[in-house]
Coordinates of C-alpha atoms and ligand atoms in Angstrom, one line a residue:
Chain A
M1 CA 166.3 158.7 10.8
D2 CA 165.1 156.8 7.8
G3 CA 161.4 157.0 7.1
E4 CA 158.6 155.0 5.5
P5 CA 159.1 152.8 2.4
L6 CA 159.4 155.2 -0.5
I7 CA 160.0 152.8 -3.4
T8 CA 158.8 149.2 -3.2
L9 CA 159.8 146.5 -5.8
R10 CA 157.9 143.3 -5.9
E11 CA 159.2 140.4 -8.0
V12 CA 160.6 142.7 -10.6
S13 CA 162.1 141.0 -13.6
V14 CA 163.6 142.5 -16.8
T15 CA 164.4 140.5 -19.9
Y16 CA 166.2 142.0 -22.8
G17 CA 165.1 140.6 -26.2
S18 CA 164.0 137.0 -25.7
R19 CA 167.1 135.6 -23.9
V20 CA 168.9 137.9 -21.5
R21 CA 167.3 137.8 -18.1
A22 CA 169.0 140.8 -16.5
L23 CA 166.9 140.9 -13.4
Q24 CA 165.0 138.0 -11.9
S25 CA 162.3 138.5 -9.4
V26 CA 164.0 141.3 -7.4
S27 CA 162.0 142.5 -4.4
G28 CA 163.1 145.2 -2.0
V29 CA 162.3 148.4 -0.3
F30 CA 164.1 151.8 -0.5
R31 CA 163.0 153.9 2.5
A32 CA 162.7 157.7 2.3
G33 CA 166.0 159.3 3.2
S34 CA 168.0 156.1 3.0
L35 CA 171.5 155.9 1.5
T36 CA 171.8 152.6 -0.3
A37 CA 174.7 151.0 -2.2
V38 CA 173.9 148.6 -5.0
A39 CA 176.6 146.0 -5.5
G40 CA 177.3 143.0 -7.6
P41 CA 179.6 141.7 -10.3
N42 CA 179.6 143.0 -13.9
G43 CA 176.5 142.1 -15.8
S44 CA 174.6 141.4 -12.6
G45 CA 171.8 143.8 -13.4
K46 CA 172.8 146.9 -11.4
S47 CA 172.4 149.3 -14.2
T48 CA 169.2 147.6 -15.2
L49 CA 167.8 148.0 -11.7
L50 CA 168.6 151.7 -11.7
K51 CA 167.0 152.1 -15.1
V52 CA 163.8 150.5 -13.8
L53 CA 163.9 152.9 -10.8
A54 CA 164.5 155.9 -13.0
G55 CA 161.7 155.0 -15.4
V56 CA 164.0 154.3 -18.3
L57 CA 162.8 150.7 -18.5
R58 CA 159.6 149.1 -17.6
P59 CA 159.8 145.8 -15.8
T60 CA 159.0 142.8 -18.0
S61 CA 157.0 141.5 -15.0
G62 CA 156.6 142.6 -11.4
T63 CA 155.6 145.9 -10.0
M64 CA 157.2 149.1 -8.6
T65 CA 155.1 151.2 -6.3
F66 CA 155.8 154.6 -4.6
A67 CA 154.6 156.0 -1.3
G68 CA 151.5 158.0 -1.9
G69 CA 151.1 156.4 -5.3
V70 CA 153.1 159.2 -7.1
R71 CA 156.5 158.8 -8.7
P72 CA 158.8 161.2 -6.9
V73 CA 161.1 163.4 -9.0
M74 CA 164.4 161.6 -9.5
A75 CA 167.8 162.8 -10.6
Y76 CA 169.6 160.1 -12.6
L77 CA 173.3 159.9 -13.3
P78 CA 173.8 157.2 -15.9
Q79 CA 176.8 155.0 -16.2
L80 CA 179.6 156.8 -18.0
A81 CA 179.9 154.2 -20.8
H82 CA 176.3 154.9 -21.8
L83 CA 177.0 158.6 -22.6
Q84 CA 178.5 160.0 -25.7
R85 CA 181.5 161.9 -24.2
D86 CA 182.5 163.8 -27.4
F87 CA 179.0 165.3 -28.1
P88 CA 179.6 168.9 -29.1
L89 CA 178.2 170.5 -25.9
S90 CA 179.8 172.8 -23.3
V91 CA 180.0 171.9 -19.6
E92 CA 177.3 174.5 -18.8
D93 CA 175.0 173.1 -21.6
V94 CA 175.2 169.7 -19.9
V95 CA 174.3 171.0 -16.5
L96 CA 171.4 172.9 -18.0
T97 CA 170.1 169.7 -19.5
G98 CA 169.2 168.8 -15.9
F99 CA 166.3 171.2 -16.3
Y100 CA 164.9 169.4 -19.3
P101 CA 162.5 167.3 -17.2
E102 CA 161.1 170.6 -15.8
L103 CA 161.2 172.8 -18.9
G104 CA 160.6 170.5 -21.8
E105 CA 161.0 171.8 -25.3
R106 CA 159.1 175.0 -25.0
R107 CA 159.9 176.9 -21.8
G108 CA 163.1 178.9 -21.9
V109 CA 166.1 178.6 -19.6
Q110 CA 165.8 181.5 -17.1
N111 CA 168.3 183.3 -15.1
R112 CA 167.5 181.4 -11.9
H113 CA 168.4 178.2 -13.8
R114 CA 171.7 179.6 -14.8
V115 CA 172.4 180.7 -11.3
R116 CA 171.6 177.2 -10.0
A117 CA 173.9 175.7 -12.7
R118 CA 176.8 178.0 -11.8
K119 CA 176.4 177.2 -8.1
A120 CA 176.4 173.5 -8.8
L121 CA 179.5 173.8 -11.0
R122 CA 181.2 175.8 -8.2
A123 CA 180.3 173.0 -5.7
V124 CA 182.2 170.4 -7.8
G125 CA 185.1 172.7 -8.6
L126 CA 184.4 173.3 -12.3
E127 CA 183.5 176.9 -12.1
G128 CA 186.3 177.9 -14.5
R129 CA 185.3 175.3 -17.0
A130 CA 181.6 176.2 -17.7
D131 CA 182.3 177.1 -21.4
R132 CA 184.7 174.2 -22.2
P133 CA 183.6 171.6 -24.7
I134 CA 182.9 168.4 -22.7
A135 CA 185.2 166.5 -25.1
D136 CA 188.1 168.3 -23.3
L137 CA 187.3 167.0 -19.9
S138 CA 189.2 164.2 -18.1
G139 CA 187.2 161.2 -16.8
G140 CA 187.1 162.7 -13.3
E141 CA 186.0 166.1 -14.5
F142 CA 183.3 164.5 -16.6
Q143 CA 181.9 162.8 -13.5
R144 CA 182.1 166.0 -11.5
M145 CA 180.1 167.7 -14.3
L146 CA 177.4 165.0 -14.0
F147 CA 177.3 165.5 -10.2
A148 CA 176.7 169.2 -10.9
R149 CA 173.8 168.3 -13.1
V150 CA 172.4 166.1 -10.3
M151 CA 172.8 169.0 -7.9
A152 CA 171.1 171.4 -10.2
Q153 CA 168.1 169.2 -10.5
D154 CA 167.5 169.4 -6.7
A155 CA 165.5 166.2 -6.7
P156 CA 164.3 164.3 -3.6
V157 CA 165.5 161.0 -5.0
I158 CA 169.0 160.6 -6.5
L159 CA 170.1 157.6 -8.6
L160 CA 173.9 157.2 -9.4
D161 CA 175.3 154.5 -11.6
E162 CA 179.0 154.0 -10.8
P163 CA 179.7 157.7 -10.3
F164 CA 183.3 157.0 -9.0
T165 CA 184.7 155.1 -12.0
A166 CA 187.7 156.9 -13.5
V167 CA 187.8 159.2 -10.5
D168 CA 191.0 159.6 -8.4
A169 CA 191.0 159.3 -4.6
V170 CA 190.9 163.0 -3.9
T171 CA 188.0 163.7 -6.2
T172 CA 186.2 160.6 -4.9
S173 CA 186.3 161.8 -1.4
R174 CA 185.1 165.2 -2.5
L175 CA 182.1 163.7 -4.4
I176 CA 181.4 161.4 -1.4
Q177 CA 181.1 164.5 0.7
L178 CA 178.4 165.8 -1.7
L179 CA 176.6 162.5 -1.5
L180 CA 176.7 162.5 2.3
A181 CA 175.3 166.1 2.2
W182 CA 172.4 165.0 0.1
H183 CA 171.8 162.2 2.6
R184 CA 171.8 164.7 5.5
E185 CA 169.4 166.9 3.6
G186 CA 167.0 164.0 3.7
R187 CA 167.2 162.9 0.1
T188 CA 167.0 159.3 -0.8
V189 CA 170.2 158.2 -2.5
I190 CA 170.7 154.9 -4.4
C191 CA 174.2 154.4 -5.8
V192 CA 175.7 151.6 -7.8
L193 CA 179.4 151.0 -7.0
H194 CA 182.1 148.4 -6.8
D195 CA 184.3 149.7 -4.1
L196 CA 183.6 147.7 -1.0
L197 CA 185.7 150.0 1.2
L198 CA 183.5 152.9 0.2
I199 CA 180.4 150.8 0.7
K200 CA 181.4 149.7 4.2
K201 CA 182.5 153.1 5.3
Y202 CA 179.7 155.4 4.0
F203 CA 176.6 153.4 2.9
P204 CA 174.4 152.3 5.8
E205 CA 172.3 150.0 3.5
S206 CA 173.1 147.8 0.6
M207 CA 171.5 145.6 -2.0
V208 CA 173.6 142.8 -3.5
L209 CA 172.6 141.7 -7.0
Q210 CA 173.4 138.8 -9.3
G211 CA 170.5 138.7 -11.6
K212 CA 168.5 137.8 -8.5
C213 CA 168.7 139.9 -5.4
L214 CA 171.1 138.0 -3.1
G215 CA 170.4 140.2 -0.1
S216 CA 169.5 143.7 1.0
G217 CA 169.5 145.6 4.3
H218 CA 172.0 146.9 6.7
T219 CA 175.5 146.9 5.2
H220 CA 177.2 145.6 8.3
R221 CA 174.7 142.7 8.3
L222 CA 175.5 141.9 4.7
F223 CA 179.2 141.8 5.5
E224 CA 178.5 139.5 8.5
Q225 CA 176.6 137.2 6.1
K226 CA 179.5 137.3 3.7
L227 CA 177.3 138.5 0.9
L228 CA 179.6 141.4 0.8
S229 CA 183.2 140.4 1.6
F230 CA 186.7 141.5 1.0
D231 CA 187.9 137.9 0.9
L232 CA 186.2 136.9 -2.3
D233 CA 186.2 138.4 -5.7
M234 CA 182.8 140.0 -6.3
A235 CA 182.8 138.0 -9.6
E236 CA 182.6 134.8 -7.5
L237 CA 179.5 135.7 -5.6
R238 CA 177.4 132.7 -4.8
S239 CA 173.8 132.1 -4.0
P240 CA 172.8 132.5 -0.4
E241 CA 172.5 128.7 0.0
D242 CA 176.1 128.2 -0.9
V243 CA 177.1 130.8 1.7
R244 CA 175.0 129.3 4.4
A245 CA 176.5 125.9 3.8
D246 CA 179.7 127.6 5.0
H247 CA 182.1 125.8 2.6
P248 CA 185.2 127.5 1.3
P249 CA 183.4 128.6 -1.8
S250 CA 186.1 128.3 -4.4
A251 CA 187.0 124.8 -3.2
K252 CA 183.4 123.7 -3.5
H253 CA 183.1 124.9 -7.0
R254 CA 186.3 123.1 -8.0
H255 CA 184.9 119.8 -6.6
D256 CA 181.8 120.3 -8.7
S257 CA 183.5 120.8 -11.9
Chain B
M1 CA 185.4 186.5 -69.0
T2 CA 184.2 188.7 -66.2
L3 CA 183.3 187.7 -62.7
D4 CA 179.7 188.2 -63.6
D5 CA 180.0 185.8 -66.6
T6 CA 181.6 183.2 -64.3
L7 CA 179.5 183.4 -61.2
I8 CA 176.1 185.1 -61.9
A9 CA 175.3 184.8 -65.6
P10 CA 174.9 181.0 -65.7
F11 CA 172.1 181.3 -63.1
T12 CA 170.4 184.3 -64.7
H13 CA 170.5 182.8 -68.2
F14 CA 169.5 179.2 -67.6
A15 CA 166.3 178.3 -65.8
F16 CA 167.3 174.7 -65.4
L17 CA 170.4 175.8 -63.5
R18 CA 168.4 178.1 -61.3
R19 CA 166.0 175.3 -60.5
A20 CA 168.9 173.1 -59.7
L21 CA 170.2 175.8 -57.3
V22 CA 166.9 176.1 -55.6
A23 CA 166.6 172.3 -55.2
C24 CA 170.2 172.1 -53.7
I25 CA 169.7 175.0 -51.3
V26 CA 166.4 173.7 -50.1
L27 CA 167.9 170.2 -49.6
S28 CA 170.9 171.7 -47.8
V29 CA 168.8 173.7 -45.3
S30 CA 166.6 170.8 -44.6
G31 CA 169.1 167.9 -44.7
A32 CA 172.3 169.2 -43.2
P33 CA 170.9 169.4 -39.7
L34 CA 169.5 165.9 -39.9
G35 CA 172.9 164.7 -41.1
F36 CA 174.5 166.3 -38.1
F37 CA 172.3 164.2 -35.7
M38 CA 172.9 161.0 -37.8
N39 CA 176.6 161.6 -37.5
Q40 CA 176.4 162.2 -33.8
R41 CA 174.5 159.0 -33.4
R42 CA 177.3 157.1 -35.3
M43 CA 174.6 156.1 -37.8
A44 CA 176.3 157.0 -41.1
L45 CA 176.1 153.3 -42.1
V46 CA 172.4 153.2 -41.2
S47 CA 171.7 156.3 -43.2
D48 CA 173.4 154.7 -46.1
A49 CA 171.3 151.6 -45.8
M50 CA 168.1 153.7 -45.5
S51 CA 169.0 155.7 -48.6
H52 CA 169.3 152.6 -50.6
A53 CA 166.2 151.0 -49.2
I54 CA 164.2 153.6 -51.2
L55 CA 165.3 152.1 -54.5
P56 CA 163.2 148.9 -54.8
G57 CA 160.1 150.9 -53.7
V58 CA 160.8 153.6 -56.2
A59 CA 161.4 151.0 -58.9
V60 CA 158.1 149.4 -58.3
A61 CA 156.3 152.7 -58.2
F62 CA 158.1 153.7 -61.4
L63 CA 157.1 150.5 -63.2
V64 CA 153.5 150.8 -62.0
A65 CA 152.8 154.5 -62.2
G66 CA 155.6 156.2 -64.1
A67 CA 158.0 158.9 -62.8
G68 CA 155.5 161.2 -61.0
V69 CA 156.7 162.8 -57.7
L70 CA 153.8 161.4 -55.7
S71 CA 154.1 157.8 -56.7
L72 CA 157.9 157.8 -56.3
T73 CA 157.5 159.4 -52.9
I74 CA 155.0 156.8 -51.7
G75 CA 157.0 153.9 -53.1
G76 CA 160.1 155.2 -51.5
L77 CA 158.5 155.7 -48.1
I78 CA 156.9 152.3 -48.1
A79 CA 160.2 150.6 -48.9
G80 CA 162.0 152.7 -46.3
V81 CA 159.6 151.6 -43.6
V82 CA 159.8 147.9 -44.6
M83 CA 163.5 148.1 -44.5
A84 CA 163.6 149.7 -41.1
L85 CA 161.3 147.0 -39.8
A86 CA 163.5 144.3 -41.3
A87 CA 166.6 145.9 -39.8
V88 CA 165.0 145.9 -36.3
A89 CA 163.7 142.3 -36.7
L90 CA 167.0 141.0 -37.9
S91 CA 169.2 142.7 -35.3
R92 CA 166.9 141.8 -32.5
Y93 CA 166.0 138.2 -33.3
A94 CA 168.6 136.8 -35.7
H95 CA 172.2 136.2 -34.6
L96 CA 173.6 139.0 -36.9
R97 CA 175.7 142.0 -35.9
E98 CA 174.2 145.4 -36.7
D99 CA 176.8 146.4 -39.3
A100 CA 176.3 143.0 -41.1
V101 CA 172.5 143.6 -41.0
F102 CA 172.9 146.9 -42.7
T103 CA 175.3 145.7 -45.3
L104 CA 173.0 142.9 -46.2
L105 CA 169.9 145.1 -46.5
F106 CA 171.9 147.7 -48.4
L107 CA 173.0 145.2 -51.0
L108 CA 169.6 143.6 -51.2
S109 CA 167.8 146.9 -51.8
L110 CA 170.3 148.1 -54.4
T111 CA 170.3 144.9 -56.4
S112 CA 166.6 144.2 -56.1
G113 CA 165.9 147.7 -57.2
I114 CA 168.1 147.4 -60.3
V115 CA 166.7 144.0 -61.2
L116 CA 163.1 145.3 -60.9
L117 CA 163.9 148.2 -63.1
S118 CA 165.5 146.0 -65.7
L119 CA 162.2 144.2 -66.1
K120 CA 160.8 147.1 -68.0
G121 CA 162.9 150.2 -67.8
S122 CA 165.7 151.4 -70.1
N123 CA 169.2 152.2 -69.0
L124 CA 168.3 155.8 -68.9
D125 CA 165.7 155.2 -66.2
L126 CA 168.2 153.2 -64.2
L127 CA 170.8 156.0 -64.4
R128 CA 168.2 158.5 -63.3
L129 CA 167.2 156.6 -60.3
L130 CA 170.8 155.9 -59.2
F131 CA 172.2 159.3 -59.9
G132 CA 169.2 161.6 -59.9
D133 CA 168.8 164.5 -62.4
V134 CA 169.3 167.7 -60.6
L135 CA 169.1 169.7 -63.8
A136 CA 165.6 168.4 -64.6
M137 CA 163.7 169.6 -61.5
D138 CA 160.0 170.3 -62.4
D139 CA 157.6 172.4 -60.4
A140 CA 156.1 169.4 -58.6
S141 CA 159.5 168.3 -57.3
L142 CA 160.6 171.7 -56.2
I143 CA 157.3 172.2 -54.3
F144 CA 157.6 168.8 -52.7
M145 CA 161.2 169.5 -51.5
T146 CA 160.2 172.9 -50.1
G147 CA 157.3 171.4 -48.3
V148 CA 159.6 168.7 -46.8
A149 CA 162.1 171.4 -45.7
V150 CA 159.3 173.4 -44.0
V151 CA 158.1 170.3 -42.2
T152 CA 161.6 169.3 -41.3
L153 CA 162.7 172.6 -39.7
H154 CA 159.4 172.9 -37.7
T155 CA 159.9 169.3 -36.5
L156 CA 163.5 170.0 -35.5
A157 CA 162.5 173.1 -33.6
L158 CA 159.8 171.0 -31.8
I159 CA 162.1 168.2 -30.6
Y160 CA 165.5 170.1 -30.5
R161 CA 166.4 169.6 -26.9
G162 CA 165.2 166.0 -26.8
L163 CA 167.2 165.3 -29.9
I164 CA 170.4 166.6 -28.4
L165 CA 169.8 164.6 -25.1
D166 CA 169.0 161.5 -27.1
G167 CA 172.4 161.8 -28.8
F168 CA 174.3 162.7 -25.7
D169 CA 172.5 160.8 -22.9
P170 CA 169.6 158.8 -24.1
D171 CA 168.8 157.2 -20.7
F172 CA 168.5 160.6 -19.2
L173 CA 166.0 161.6 -21.8
R174 CA 163.9 158.5 -21.2
A175 CA 164.1 159.0 -17.4
S176 CA 162.8 162.6 -17.9
G177 CA 159.4 161.3 -18.8
R178 CA 159.4 163.6 -21.8
G179 CA 160.3 163.5 -25.4
R180 CA 158.7 160.2 -26.1
G181 CA 158.2 160.7 -29.8
T182 CA 161.6 162.3 -30.4
R183 CA 163.3 159.4 -32.1
L184 CA 160.3 158.4 -34.2
L185 CA 159.7 161.9 -35.4
F186 CA 163.4 162.3 -36.2
F187 CA 163.6 159.1 -38.3
A188 CA 160.3 159.9 -40.1
V189 CA 161.6 163.3 -41.1
F190 CA 164.9 161.8 -42.1
M191 CA 163.1 159.3 -44.3
I192 CA 161.1 161.9 -46.2
N193 CA 164.2 164.0 -46.7
L194 CA 165.9 161.0 -48.2
V195 CA 163.0 160.7 -50.6
A196 CA 163.2 164.4 -51.5
A197 CA 167.0 164.3 -51.9
F198 CA 166.6 161.1 -54.0
Q199 CA 164.8 163.0 -56.7
A200 CA 167.7 165.4 -57.2
L201 CA 170.7 163.2 -56.4
G202 CA 169.5 159.7 -56.9
T203 CA 169.9 156.7 -54.5
L204 CA 173.6 156.7 -54.6
M205 CA 174.2 160.3 -53.7
A206 CA 171.1 161.4 -51.7
L207 CA 173.1 161.5 -48.5
G208 CA 175.8 163.7 -50.0
L209 CA 174.2 167.0 -49.0
M210 CA 173.1 165.6 -45.7
L211 CA 176.0 163.9 -44.1
L212 CA 179.2 165.4 -45.6
P213 CA 178.6 169.1 -44.8
S214 CA 177.9 168.4 -41.1
L215 CA 180.8 166.0 -40.9
A216 CA 183.0 168.9 -42.3
A217 CA 181.5 171.3 -39.8
G218 CA 182.5 169.0 -36.9
F219 CA 186.2 169.9 -37.6
W220 CA 185.6 173.6 -37.1
T221 CA 183.5 173.8 -34.0
R222 CA 182.5 171.8 -30.9
R223 CA 179.2 173.6 -30.2
V224 CA 176.0 172.2 -31.5
N225 CA 174.5 175.6 -32.0
V226 CA 177.4 176.6 -34.3
A227 CA 177.8 173.2 -36.0
L228 CA 174.2 173.2 -37.3
P229 CA 174.2 176.5 -39.1
L230 CA 177.8 175.9 -40.3
G231 CA 176.8 172.6 -41.8
I232 CA 174.0 174.3 -43.7
L233 CA 176.4 177.0 -44.9
I234 CA 178.9 174.5 -46.1
A235 CA 176.2 172.6 -48.0
V236 CA 174.8 175.7 -49.6
G237 CA 178.3 176.8 -50.6
S238 CA 179.2 173.4 -52.0
S239 CA 175.9 173.5 -54.0
I240 CA 176.7 176.8 -55.6
A241 CA 180.3 176.0 -56.3
G242 CA 179.4 172.5 -57.6
L243 CA 176.8 173.8 -60.0
L244 CA 179.1 176.5 -61.3
I245 CA 181.9 174.0 -61.8
S246 CA 179.7 171.5 -63.5
F247 CA 178.4 174.3 -65.8
H248 CA 181.8 175.6 -66.8
A249 CA 183.6 172.3 -66.9
N250 CA 180.7 170.5 -68.5
T251 CA 180.6 167.8 -65.8
P252 CA 177.5 166.1 -64.4
A253 CA 175.8 168.4 -62.0
G254 CA 174.8 166.2 -59.1
P255 CA 178.0 164.3 -58.7
T256 CA 180.0 167.6 -59.0
V257 CA 178.0 169.1 -56.1
V258 CA 178.6 166.0 -54.0
L259 CA 182.3 166.0 -55.0
V260 CA 182.7 169.5 -53.7
C261 CA 180.9 168.5 -50.4
G262 CA 183.3 165.6 -50.1
S263 CA 186.3 167.7 -50.8
M264 CA 185.2 170.3 -48.2
C265 CA 184.9 167.4 -45.8
L266 CA 188.3 166.0 -46.6
A267 CA 190.0 169.4 -46.4
S268 CA 188.3 170.0 -43.0
A269 CA 189.4 166.7 -41.7
L270 CA 193.0 167.5 -42.8
V271 CA 193.3 171.1 -41.5
G272 CA 190.3 172.1 -39.4
P273 CA 191.0 173.4 -35.8
E274 CA 189.1 170.6 -34.0
G275 CA 190.3 167.0 -34.2
S276 CA 191.8 167.2 -37.7
A277 CA 194.8 165.2 -39.0
R278 CA 196.9 168.4 -38.6
I279 CA 196.1 168.6 -34.9
G280 CA 196.5 164.8 -34.5
L281 CA 199.9 164.9 -36.1
R282 CA 201.1 167.8 -34.0
R283 CA 199.9 166.0 -30.9
G284 CA 201.6 162.8 -31.9
G285 CA 204.8 164.6 -32.8
A286 CA 204.9 166.6 -29.6
Ligands
ATP301 N1 170.2 147.0 -24.0 C1 170.5 145.7 -23.7 N2 170.2 144.7 -24.6 C2 170.5 143.4 -24.3 N3 171.1 143.0 -23.2 C3 171.5 143.9 -22.3 C4 171.2 145.3 -22.5 N4 171.6 146.0 -21.4 C5 172.2 145.1 -20.6 N5 172.1 143.9 -21.1 C6 172.5 142.6 -20.5 O1 171.9 142.5 -19.2 C7 172.7 142.0 -18.2 C8 172.8 143.1 -17.1 O2 173.3 144.3 -17.5 P1 173.5 145.5 -16.6 O3 174.1 146.6 -17.5 O4 172.3 145.8 -15.8 O5 174.7 145.0 -15.6 P2 175.6 145.8 -14.6 O6 175.5 145.1 -13.3 O7 175.2 147.2 -14.6 O8 177.0 145.5 -15.2 P3 178.4 146.5 -15.1 O9 179.0 146.3 -13.8 O10 179.2 146.0 -16.2 O11 177.9 147.9 -15.4 C9 174.1 141.8 -18.9 O12 174.2 140.5 -19.2 C10 174.0 142.7 -20.1 O13 174.8 142.1 -21.1
MG302 MG1 176.2 148.9 -15.1

């Protein structure tokens, strides 16, 4: 079902300032139509990777190439913590910002844009809230609004940074359905998330980061290799060599220290 | 005393008061929208540092070339740019937190400006640079301010959507591949507005007509497209009220205008319908 490589990363590194090496020589391929989870502990460079993919950051070194040599249009849902949640905008305003890449400063918002925005709001169950100030929204409603913006953008590539934080179980399963629908429509979806249950159940492919890329490929394979595992805290991810040595990891670390 | 005597006659009879009114209105229309975006970016402290950064540049220009609009403007702009570069360099490469960086630069600019002036200037010059002299606006200053306002409003119209996105969701803006110059243009315009406001209100109060009215507006609405004009309206209203009060009560004009702005802001924060103390108290009590 998945197609040709759409996005190819070669030895991509990102350094913030002069010290913080957020990504170190990450290589990998995202194929057209794939549904990929990006996992890793806090500070492991997941958001940084997504920003590189989205074009927010340029790699300090390494390259990113696209099939056909043209960057596909991407819809990007940034991590909640990077947004200003009390900016004086209405819910509909925010969904309409999804058209900014297309419209820029000059071209006006047309009726078809409003129709698309309303439709997207309906799909996430916020149709009654279009005129609400966003400061009034709960965490879950806010995420649903951001999903509506992604929908309205109607892009072939979708990048989501922890879209299920602060979202209850019911809403999560509802948003997952949207995500699976995008996958069925043939879009390429790349999603940062921490919930291993969700990753195992819904994401055919994964990439595990910890500064470096510890592994990527079929999710079940990564679970077999214990790169993704329910047994260990994600914060204690080790390098692949440690894993292959097949020690009880925490015990090994204790001997060392 | 009739209403006319109180509200209208001062402006019709005294040219200096009319000029002060024009200056304040022009600064309000131009500066209040900028203040809104600075507030939204949580950059009140940065604005403060930037407004003080002007002082040493202006002091040097004043010593070298006297009190002409052009030399003061150029001196102020150069100092502002130097300060911005210093701020970026310090917060990026030195182990200093951002608020500490701005406090340091703020005090350095203020004191170096004062020391520079003391080399040659009289106390009168110092007072004028610190507090401005809104009742002494000459043609050149008024024309400069009006030019700045025209450029500002055009620039804001040109980068409006990008500016909102940059405040609400900066990564989305950068991912859009558009709006590259948004931030730079905004700060450039902000800087020249500071220099313009400086001529009327001085280093210490240049921000008064910019930041306070839009802060006040934030307690009355939660829509950008309402908050922006409302901020301008509050600034213009405060200007008129402040000038009249200063005229009748014989108080210094600039500080009175900014005092009215501050009172409006305080009153809004206490009783406004959006996020004011009144609402907070009722929530807390419920
Ligand atoms: N703008 C920045 N300037 C300096 N350092 C940064 C910046 N953004 C991120 N970092 C650092 O880079 C590293 C990776 O950050 P990143 O946000 O990519 O991690 P993450 O995996 O998304 O973490 P989380 O799970 O907490 O969201 C961290 O050490 C972080 O402190
Ligand atoms: Mg992150």
